[in-house]
Short mmCIF file of C-alpha atoms in Angstrom, two decimals:
data_model
loop_
_atom_site.label_atom_id
_atom_site.label_comp_id
_atom_site.label_asym_id
_atom_site.label_seq_id
_atom_site.Cartn_x
_atom_site.Cartn_y
_atom_site.Cartn_z
CA UNK A 1 -58.05 -83.08 -86.85
CA UNK A 2 -54.56 -82.25 -85.55
CA UNK A 3 -54.44 -79.23 -87.88
CA UNK A 4 -57.73 -77.93 -86.48
CA UNK A 5 -56.44 -78.31 -82.92
CA UNK A 6 -53.23 -76.45 -83.83
CA UNK A 7 -55.18 -73.62 -85.48
CA UNK A 8 -57.51 -73.37 -82.48
CA UNK A 9 -54.57 -73.28 -80.07
CA UNK A 10 -52.80 -70.63 -82.13
CA UNK A 11 -55.97 -68.52 -82.17
CA UNK A 12 -56.38 -68.82 -78.41
CA UNK A 13 -52.77 -67.81 -77.81
CA UNK A 14 -53.22 -64.82 -80.11
CA UNK A 15 -56.31 -63.67 -78.22
CA UNK A 16 -54.56 -64.13 -74.87
CA UNK A 17 -51.62 -61.99 -75.91
CA UNK A 18 -53.90 -58.99 -76.36
CA UNK A 19 -55.25 -59.25 -72.82
CA UNK A 20 -51.98 -59.83 -70.92
CA UNK A 21 -49.65 -57.00 -69.99
CA UNK A 22 -46.40 -57.40 -68.14
CA UNK A 23 -45.30 -54.70 -65.72
CA UNK A 24 -48.73 -53.81 -64.40
CA UNK A 25 -49.61 -51.57 -67.35
CA UNK A 26 -47.30 -48.74 -66.25
CA UNK A 27 -45.40 -46.63 -68.72
CA UNK A 28 -41.96 -47.89 -69.65
CA UNK A 29 -39.22 -46.15 -67.70
CA UNK A 30 -35.49 -46.59 -67.21
CA UNK A 31 -34.38 -48.78 -64.31
CA UNK A 32 -33.38 -46.96 -61.15
CA UNK A 33 -29.67 -46.15 -60.94
CA UNK A 34 -27.93 -45.54 -57.65
CA UNK A 35 -25.32 -42.83 -57.16
CA UNK A 36 -23.11 -45.22 -55.16
CA UNK A 37 -21.46 -48.41 -56.33
CA UNK A 38 -22.22 -51.27 -53.99
CA UNK A 39 -19.58 -53.92 -53.45
CA UNK A 40 -21.02 -57.44 -53.52
CA UNK A 41 -19.25 -60.29 -51.75
CA UNK A 42 -19.37 -64.06 -51.92
CA UNK A 43 -20.27 -66.44 -49.11
CA UNK A 44 -16.57 -67.23 -48.66
CA UNK A 45 -15.74 -63.54 -48.33
CA UNK A 46 -18.65 -63.11 -45.91
CA UNK A 47 -17.44 -65.99 -43.79
CA UNK A 48 -13.94 -64.45 -43.66
CA UNK A 49 -15.42 -61.09 -42.61
CA UNK A 50 -17.53 -62.78 -39.94
CA UNK A 51 -14.32 -63.93 -38.27
CA UNK A 52 -13.00 -60.35 -38.06
CA UNK A 53 -13.80 -58.22 -35.02
CA UNK A 54 -15.89 -55.11 -35.54
CA UNK A 55 -17.60 -56.23 -38.76
CA UNK A 56 -21.38 -55.88 -38.59
CA UNK A 57 -23.82 -58.13 -40.44
CA UNK A 58 -27.35 -56.89 -41.06
CA UNK A 59 -30.19 -59.28 -41.91
CA UNK A 60 -32.81 -57.49 -44.02
CA UNK A 61 -35.25 -60.44 -44.21
CA UNK A 62 -38.76 -60.66 -42.85
CA UNK A 63 -39.22 -61.52 -39.19
CA UNK A 64 -40.46 -64.99 -40.16
CA UNK A 65 -37.32 -65.74 -42.16
CA UNK A 66 -35.14 -64.26 -39.41
CA UNK A 67 -36.76 -66.63 -36.90
CA UNK A 68 -35.76 -69.63 -39.04
CA UNK A 69 -32.10 -68.74 -38.51
CA UNK A 70 -29.62 -65.99 -39.28
CA UNK A 71 -25.87 -65.53 -39.62
CA UNK A 72 -24.30 -65.66 -36.13
CA UNK A 73 -24.23 -62.19 -34.60
CA UNK A 74 -26.29 -60.59 -37.38
CA UNK A 75 -28.57 -57.70 -36.49
CA UNK A 76 -32.20 -57.79 -37.62
CA UNK A 77 -32.48 -54.71 -39.84
CA UNK A 78 -36.07 -54.85 -41.12
CA UNK A 79 -37.40 -52.37 -38.54
CA UNK A 80 -38.74 -48.83 -38.77
CA UNK A 81 -35.98 -47.40 -36.54
CA UNK A 82 -33.14 -48.95 -38.60
CA UNK A 83 -31.01 -45.79 -38.43
CA UNK A 84 -30.59 -46.35 -34.69
CA UNK A 85 -28.90 -49.69 -35.44
CA UNK A 86 -26.06 -48.10 -37.40
CA UNK A 87 -22.65 -47.55 -35.80
CA UNK A 88 -21.27 -44.08 -35.14
CA UNK A 89 -18.10 -44.71 -37.14
CA UNK A 90 -18.91 -44.17 -40.83
CA UNK A 91 -16.03 -46.43 -41.89
CA UNK A 92 -17.31 -49.53 -40.05
CA UNK A 93 -17.41 -52.60 -42.29
CA UNK A 94 -21.06 -53.58 -42.75
CA UNK A 95 -22.47 -56.55 -44.66
CA UNK A 96 -26.12 -56.60 -45.69
CA UNK A 97 -27.96 -59.72 -46.81
CA UNK A 98 -31.51 -60.91 -47.36
CA UNK A 99 -32.90 -64.20 -48.69
CA UNK A 100 -31.03 -64.88 -51.94
CA UNK A 101 -30.03 -63.37 -55.28
CA UNK A 102 -33.67 -62.75 -56.21
CA UNK A 103 -34.25 -60.57 -53.14
CA UNK A 104 -33.20 -56.93 -53.43
CA UNK A 105 -34.06 -55.76 -49.91
CA UNK A 106 -30.42 -55.90 -48.80
CA UNK A 107 -29.35 -53.92 -51.88
CA UNK A 108 -31.90 -51.21 -51.14
CA UNK A 109 -30.92 -51.09 -47.45
CA UNK A 110 -27.20 -50.92 -48.27
CA UNK A 111 -27.74 -48.02 -50.67
CA UNK A 112 -29.81 -46.15 -48.07
CA UNK A 113 -26.97 -46.57 -45.58
CA UNK A 114 -24.45 -45.36 -48.15
CA UNK A 115 -26.55 -42.23 -48.68
CA UNK A 116 -25.94 -41.47 -45.00
CA UNK A 117 -22.18 -41.39 -45.61
CA UNK A 118 -21.12 -44.92 -44.65
CA UNK A 119 -18.19 -46.04 -46.78
CA UNK A 120 -17.51 -49.76 -46.12
CA UNK A 121 -20.91 -51.16 -47.04
CA UNK A 122 -21.20 -54.53 -48.76
CA UNK A 123 -23.96 -56.83 -49.92
CA UNK A 124 -23.78 -60.61 -49.76
CA UNK A 125 -26.14 -61.45 -52.60
CA UNK A 126 -26.43 -65.21 -51.92
CA UNK A 127 -28.21 -64.34 -48.69
CA UNK A 128 -29.30 -66.59 -45.88
CA UNK A 129 -30.47 -69.37 -48.22
CA UNK A 130 -27.04 -69.59 -49.81
CA UNK A 131 -25.44 -69.46 -46.37
CA UNK A 132 -27.59 -72.35 -45.10
CA UNK A 133 -27.27 -74.44 -48.27
CA UNK A 134 -23.49 -74.21 -48.01
CA UNK A 135 -23.64 -75.71 -44.51
CA UNK A 136 -22.48 -72.60 -42.67
CA UNK A 137 -23.71 -72.13 -39.08
CA UNK A 138 -26.76 -70.08 -38.14
CA UNK A 139 -28.31 -68.80 -34.93
CA UNK A 140 -31.94 -68.52 -33.90
CA UNK A 141 -33.46 -65.76 -31.80
#
């Protein structure tokens, strides 16, 4: 009886594998490569930068996540007129973050800013979740 169940299960798994496709059925293609190298920083490095005058933090999360709390002084960046939020000085130190390491919105935003000629752009890949979990302070709008 156990053998019959195992054979049936194996058959069902085999049938399922023909009907499931990862990647939405698109053609395989190389991963996107950026022309700029983005510097990533840790939470400790981010905290040290937060204490320095003139460093800008940009929160690239959704408005709902922003409302739950953000890094003190951070600028909400997930807006259509984001270019207007950027400083005039292209060498301003800017830190971008989103939710966590699984979120790539801050990476995309940072690369877009670098395309505009900004040179001191960083990404804090642990994001707001890492910041909160580590017990660091947040602000609310």
